[in-house]
Amino acid sequence: MSFHKKFCNWASQKKININKVTYKRAENAFIDTLACILSGVKEKQSKVALKYCLENNNSKNIKIFGGGKKLSISAACFLHGVRSASIDFDDYEYVAGSHPSAPIFSALISIAQMKNISIEETYEGWVVGYELIIKLGQALSYDHYYKGWHSANTIGVIGTAAAVSKVLKLNADQMANAISIATSFSSGLKQQFGKDTKAFHIGFAAQAGVQSALLAKNGGTANQDIWNIERGFIELYGSKFSKKLNNNFKRSDLGNAIIKFPNFIKFWPVCSYSQRVIQGGLILNKKIFIKKNIKSITIEFPEPWFRVSKFHIPKNSTEARFSLSYCLATALINGKFDLTSLNISKNKKSLKLTRKIKLITYKVPNNFEDYDPKYPDIIKVIMNDGSILIEKISHIKGGKNNPLKDEDIDNKFLMCGGKKNILNKIRNQKYKKKNLKEIIF
């Protein structure tokens, strides 16, 4: 049996068994994504997206989390997606190099206002979408992301289509069509990082994921063998390191991707590649008492990361999120890193220190995986008196080996403007059968 048939037969079951660990990770990812949507409300990208949505709006029946006029389902998915990614606070997974929860939950909280979908069903949809994203990431290999594709859109749209198909209760054939239709929306280049379009990518993935599922629900067909065939998805989007989608699995093997390959929920509102240097900067802040006595700093890091973290001296807050030097300098000088840290006009000392920082990349093997502890970020500080301080950062707060606690995620939600009564209901098991729209709106 082919991959898509096996996968869709599993995903389209009436009920997917979710163990306690998976349920908790889905719950945390949901709360985190809601926090990210709220954190992006006032950002420029979100304002641009809202104007676009209002200009192209027809039916106005979908409420927007975080406030705003009601929109069409398509516009609501897009705006939720853009808001969730505007300050790069959304979660990340290592295998495909994507932001999995932002497009999936942005689509699900929108479609839940058209259909009666419970919190538990929402999490089932997320588990299905996450599973497919990981499977596609394993097949394409890290080289898909390394080449320049923004996986959050190229792969995220397919995972989102699967998630929406699940909550809409599409049968296996319809779901197979939906995820195949979604491949025709697969796009997004990493060269857009540092610009508004990076956040638009998440909006596109959420929007197109819903469109794909609705097209399939209403009879739309697609080539269900699109994955492994000649000039199919894997061949065109992959590289010499890619491999065919593996259909050698049992139904019981599915649904565990989040346990084997957990998502990374961010503690700091910047690109995932900037997280290590912030942690290093906070450590160094406690060791260096007179910051003006710093002569020079070097940061050594994996070469593939430079294709993302390419802004040495940022010109604005968007570029600052992708600047290892700025993030390190700000954490080192201030001894903290929060939502105010990206205001470069108020962190002039950080910009000044950035000019003393040199970026050095080192090569990694072809089978490199993001955040492999064997390939750390190495920060070297030389003081005016000749003394040297070195920090090697392999594991980060929020990562696989140091996940955020429920308390950290709850505080993030509240910090971003979330309401405590919504948080309490999401955390309370007695509400898991309740309609999602009644909980968060």
PDB file of C-alpha atoms in Angstrom, residues 2-158:
ATOM      1  CA  SER A   2       1.315   3.467  -0.893  1.00  0.00           C
ATOM      2  CA  PHE A   3       2.380   6.049   1.672  1.00  0.00           C
ATOM      3  CA  HIS A   4      -0.578   8.370   1.211  1.00  0.00           C
ATOM      4  CA  LYS A   5      -3.123   5.556   1.504  1.00  0.00           C
ATOM      5  CA  LYS A   6      -1.574   4.225   4.691  1.00  0.00           C
ATOM      6  CA  PHE A   7      -1.258   7.687   6.188  1.00  0.00           C
ATOM      7  CA  CYS A   8      -4.760   8.845   5.240  1.00  0.00           C
ATOM      8  CA  ASN A   9      -6.362   5.583   6.395  1.00  0.00           C
ATOM      9  CA  TRP A  10      -4.856   6.253   9.813  1.00  0.00           C
ATOM     10  CA  ALA A  11      -5.515   9.994   9.893  1.00  0.00           C
ATOM     11  CA  SER A  12      -9.145   9.748   8.789  1.00  0.00           C
ATOM     12  CA  GLN A  13     -10.153   7.360  11.566  1.00  0.00           C
ATOM     13  CA  LYS A  14     -13.123   8.523  13.589  1.00  0.00           C
ATOM     14  CA  LYS A  15     -10.961   8.655  16.690  1.00  0.00           C
ATOM     15  CA  ILE A  16      -7.192   8.903  17.035  1.00  0.00           C
ATOM     16  CA  ASN A  17      -5.779   7.752  20.336  1.00  0.00           C
ATOM     17  CA  ILE A  18      -3.668  10.487  21.866  1.00  0.00           C
ATOM     18  CA  ASN A  19      -1.600   9.554  24.894  1.00  0.00           C
ATOM     19  CA  LYS A  20      -1.076  11.952  27.808  1.00  0.00           C
ATOM     20  CA  VAL A  21       2.343  13.139  26.639  1.00  0.00           C
ATOM     21  CA  THR A  22       1.119  13.927  23.132  1.00  0.00           C
ATOM     22  CA  TYR A  23      -2.004  15.643  24.468  1.00  0.00           C
ATOM     23  CA  LYS A  24       0.099  17.829  26.767  1.00  0.00           C
ATOM     24  CA  ARG A  25       2.411  18.821  23.925  1.00  0.00           C
ATOM     25  CA  ALA A  26      -0.557  19.654  21.700  1.00  0.00           C
ATOM     26  CA  GLU A  27      -2.058  21.730  24.518  1.00  0.00           C
ATOM     27  CA  ASN A  28       1.184  23.634  25.097  1.00  0.00           C
ATOM     28  CA  ALA A  29       1.676  24.211  21.383  1.00  0.00           C
ATOM     29  CA  PHE A  30      -1.888  25.572  21.159  1.00  0.00           C
ATOM     30  CA  ILE A  31      -1.455  28.000  24.052  1.00  0.00           C
ATOM     31  CA  ASP A  32       1.921  29.067  22.684  1.00  0.00           C
ATOM     32  CA  THR A  33       0.470  29.737  19.222  1.00  0.00           C
ATOM     33  CA  LEU A  34      -2.369  31.811  20.680  1.00  0.00           C
ATOM     34  CA  ALA A  35       0.281  33.821  22.539  1.00  0.00           C
ATOM     35  CA  CYS A  36       2.199  34.339  19.296  1.00  0.00           C
ATOM     36  CA  ILE A  37      -0.938  35.541  17.501  1.00  0.00           C
ATOM     37  CA  LEU A  38      -1.535  38.093  20.249  1.00  0.00           C
ATOM     38  CA  SER A  39       2.109  39.183  20.246  1.00  0.00           C
ATOM     39  CA  GLY A  40       1.904  40.026  16.560  1.00  0.00           C
ATOM     40  CA  VAL A  41      -1.288  42.094  16.567  1.00  0.00           C
ATOM     41  CA  LYS A  42       0.444  45.490  16.533  1.00  0.00           C
ATOM     42  CA  GLU A  43       3.322  44.525  14.254  1.00  0.00           C
ATOM     43  CA  LYS A  44       3.656  46.091  10.811  1.00  0.00           C
ATOM     44  CA  GLN A  45       3.217  42.783   8.975  1.00  0.00           C
ATOM     45  CA  SER A  46      -0.090  42.194  10.755  1.00  0.00           C
ATOM     46  CA  LYS A  47      -1.327  45.689   9.952  1.00  0.00           C
ATOM     47  CA  VAL A  48      -0.483  45.208   6.282  1.00  0.00           C
ATOM     48  CA  ALA A  49      -2.224  41.815   6.298  1.00  0.00           C
ATOM     49  CA  LEU A  50      -5.332  43.261   7.963  1.00  0.00           C
ATOM     50  CA  LYS A  51      -5.636  46.031   5.359  1.00  0.00           C
ATOM     51  CA  TYR A  52      -5.295  43.435   2.619  1.00  0.00           C
ATOM     52  CA  CYS A  53      -7.939  41.215   4.206  1.00  0.00           C
ATOM     53  CA  LEU A  54     -10.409  44.064   4.614  1.00  0.00           C
ATOM     54  CA  GLU A  55      -9.907  45.113   1.013  1.00  0.00           C
ATOM     55  CA  ASN A  56     -10.526  41.572  -0.249  1.00  0.00           C
ATOM     56  CA  ASN A  57     -13.234  40.616   2.215  1.00  0.00           C
ATOM     57  CA  ASN A  58     -16.609  39.272   1.074  1.00  0.00           C
ATOM     58  CA  SER A  59     -18.538  37.383   3.748  1.00  0.00           C
ATOM     59  CA  LYS A  60     -17.723  38.635   7.224  1.00  0.00           C
ATOM     60  CA  ASN A  61     -18.512  35.879   9.691  1.00  0.00           C
ATOM     61  CA  ILE A  62     -15.203  34.758  11.241  1.00  0.00           C
ATOM     62  CA  LYS A  63     -13.972  36.369  14.462  1.00  0.00           C
ATOM     63  CA  ILE A  64     -10.282  37.208  14.804  1.00  0.00           C
ATOM     64  CA  PHE A  65      -8.320  36.140  17.864  1.00  0.00           C
ATOM     65  CA  GLY A  66      -6.670  39.233  19.255  1.00  0.00           C
ATOM     66  CA  GLY A  67      -9.374  41.569  17.973  1.00  0.00           C
ATOM     67  CA  GLY A  68     -10.440  43.127  14.698  1.00  0.00           C
ATOM     68  CA  LYS A  69     -13.384  43.103  12.331  1.00  0.00           C
ATOM     69  CA  LYS A  70     -14.896  39.783  11.274  1.00  0.00           C
ATOM     70  CA  LEU A  71     -13.461  38.391   8.048  1.00  0.00           C
ATOM     71  CA  SER A  72     -14.052  35.654   5.507  1.00  0.00           C
ATOM     72  CA  ILE A  73     -12.639  32.222   6.323  1.00  0.00           C
ATOM     73  CA  SER A  74      -9.808  32.685   3.821  1.00  0.00           C
ATOM     74  CA  ALA A  75      -8.869  36.121   5.108  1.00  0.00           C
ATOM     75  CA  ALA A  76      -9.113  35.015   8.746  1.00  0.00           C
ATOM     76  CA  CYS A  77      -6.708  32.106   8.187  1.00  0.00           C
ATOM     77  CA  PHE A  78      -4.241  34.428   6.506  1.00  0.00           C
ATOM     78  CA  LEU A  79      -4.398  37.098   9.209  1.00  0.00           C
ATOM     79  CA  HIS A  80      -4.129  34.604  12.069  1.00  0.00           C
ATOM     80  CA  GLY A  81      -1.103  33.070  10.347  1.00  0.00           C
ATOM     81  CA  VAL A  82       0.638  36.395   9.816  1.00  0.00           C
ATOM     82  CA  ARG A  83      -0.007  37.490  13.374  1.00  0.00           C
ATOM     83  CA  SER A  84       1.365  34.223  14.737  1.00  0.00           C
ATOM     84  CA  ALA A  85       4.667  34.712  12.904  1.00  0.00           C
ATOM     85  CA  SER A  86       5.122  38.476  13.006  1.00  0.00           C
ATOM     86  CA  ILE A  87       7.722  38.541  15.767  1.00  0.00           C
ATOM     87  CA  ASP A  88       9.133  35.052  15.184  1.00  0.00           C
ATOM     88  CA  PHE A  89       7.938  33.798  18.559  1.00  0.00           C
ATOM     89  CA  ASP A  90       6.238  30.700  17.103  1.00  0.00           C
ATOM     90  CA  ASP A  91       7.444  27.148  17.684  1.00  0.00           C
ATOM     91  CA  TYR A  92       9.866  25.231  15.488  1.00  0.00           C
ATOM     92  CA  GLU A  93      10.676  21.619  14.675  1.00  0.00           C
ATOM     93  CA  TYR A  94      14.089  20.357  13.676  1.00  0.00           C
ATOM     94  CA  VAL A  95      13.376  17.638  11.112  1.00  0.00           C
ATOM     95  CA  ALA A  96      11.734  19.680   8.355  1.00  0.00           C
ATOM     96  CA  GLY A  97      12.962  23.034   9.636  1.00  0.00           C
ATOM     97  CA  SER A  98       9.415  24.387   9.844  1.00  0.00           C
ATOM     98  CA  HIS A  99       7.151  26.320  12.193  1.00  0.00           C
ATOM     99  CA  PRO A 100       4.470  23.624  12.528  1.00  0.00           C
ATOM    100  CA  SER A 101       1.905  24.987  14.973  1.00  0.00           C
ATOM    101  CA  ALA A 102       1.436  28.507  13.619  1.00  0.00           C
ATOM    102  CA  PRO A 103      -0.180  27.604  10.268  1.00  0.00           C
ATOM    103  CA  ILE A 104      -2.063  24.588  11.645  1.00  0.00           C
ATOM    104  CA  PHE A 105      -3.688  26.314  14.614  1.00  0.00           C
ATOM    105  CA  SER A 106      -4.235  29.544  12.657  1.00  0.00           C
ATOM    106  CA  ALA A 107      -6.316  27.507  10.218  1.00  0.00           C
ATOM    107  CA  LEU A 108      -8.092  25.458  12.890  1.00  0.00           C
ATOM    108  CA  ILE A 109      -9.247  28.368  15.065  1.00  0.00           C
ATOM    109  CA  SER A 110     -10.687  29.920  11.915  1.00  0.00           C
ATOM    110  CA  ILE A 111     -12.442  26.839  10.535  1.00  0.00           C
ATOM    111  CA  ALA A 112     -13.756  26.013  14.047  1.00  0.00           C
ATOM    112  CA  GLN A 113     -16.108  28.966  13.710  1.00  0.00           C
ATOM    113  CA  MET A 114     -17.800  27.293  10.742  1.00  0.00           C
ATOM    114  CA  LYS A 115     -17.966  23.806  12.239  1.00  0.00           C
ATOM    115  CA  ASN A 116     -18.455  22.476  15.752  1.00  0.00           C
ATOM    116  CA  ILE A 117     -14.930  21.390  16.638  1.00  0.00           C
ATOM    117  CA  SER A 118     -13.889  20.567  20.195  1.00  0.00           C
ATOM    118  CA  ILE A 119     -10.514  21.299  21.760  1.00  0.00           C
ATOM    119  CA  GLU A 120      -9.769  17.579  21.722  1.00  0.00           C
ATOM    120  CA  GLU A 121     -10.567  17.364  17.991  1.00  0.00           C
ATOM    121  CA  THR A 122      -8.393  20.422  17.421  1.00  0.00           C
ATOM    122  CA  TYR A 123      -5.471  18.630  19.020  1.00  0.00           C
ATOM    123  CA  GLU A 124      -6.145  15.514  16.936  1.00  0.00           C
ATOM    124  CA  GLY A 125      -5.921  17.696  13.832  1.00  0.00           C
ATOM    125  CA  TRP A 126      -2.632  19.146  15.037  1.00  0.00           C
ATOM    126  CA  VAL A 127      -1.196  15.673  15.717  1.00  0.00           C
ATOM    127  CA  VAL A 128      -2.115  14.570  12.169  1.00  0.00           C
ATOM    128  CA  GLY A 129      -0.614  17.700  10.609  1.00  0.00           C
ATOM    129  CA  TYR A 130       2.547  17.476  12.697  1.00  0.00           C
ATOM    130  CA  GLU A 131       2.986  13.809  11.797  1.00  0.00           C
ATOM    131  CA  LEU A 132       2.842  14.568   8.066  1.00  0.00           C
ATOM    132  CA  ILE A 133       5.242  17.507   8.367  1.00  0.00           C
ATOM    133  CA  ILE A 134       7.803  15.261  10.086  1.00  0.00           C
ATOM    134  CA  LYS A 135       7.357  12.482   7.510  1.00  0.00           C
ATOM    135  CA  LEU A 136       7.879  14.936   4.631  1.00  0.00           C
ATOM    136  CA  GLY A 137      10.866  16.503   6.381  1.00  0.00           C
ATOM    137  CA  GLN A 138      12.512  13.119   6.816  1.00  0.00           C
ATOM    138  CA  ALA A 139      12.004  12.329   3.129  1.00  0.00           C
ATOM    139  CA  LEU A 140      13.235  15.660   1.775  1.00  0.00           C
ATOM    140  CA  SER A 141      16.129  15.894   4.278  1.00  0.00           C
ATOM    141  CA  TYR A 142      17.551  19.071   5.826  1.00  0.00           C
ATOM    142  CA  ASP A 143      18.896  19.968   2.384  1.00  0.00           C
ATOM    143  CA  HIS A 144      15.416  21.174   1.356  1.00  0.00           C
ATOM    144  CA  TYR A 145      15.667  23.953   3.940  1.00  0.00           C
ATOM    145  CA  TYR A 146      19.389  24.451   3.356  1.00  0.00           C
ATOM    146  CA  LYS A 147      18.832  25.064  -0.375  1.00  0.00           C
ATOM    147  CA  GLY A 148      16.614  28.013   0.417  1.00  0.00           C
ATOM    148  CA  TRP A 149      13.052  26.752   0.734  1.00  0.00           C
ATOM    149  CA  HIS A 150      11.052  28.060   3.699  1.00  0.00           C
ATOM    150  CA  SER A 151       9.674  24.764   4.959  1.00  0.00           C
ATOM    151  CA  ALA A 152       7.041  26.464   7.109  1.00  0.00           C
ATOM    152  CA  ASN A 153       5.225  27.181   3.851  1.00  0.00           C
ATOM    153  CA  THR A 154       6.387  24.480   1.425  1.00  0.00           C
ATOM    154  CA  ILE A 155       5.711  21.666   3.904  1.00  0.00           C
ATOM    155  CA  GLY A 156       3.544  23.501   6.429  1.00  0.00           C
ATOM    156  CA  VAL A 157       0.738  24.003   3.922  1.00  0.00           C
ATOM    157  CA  ILE A 158       0.526  20.223   3.385  1.00  0.00           C
TER     158      ILE A 158
END
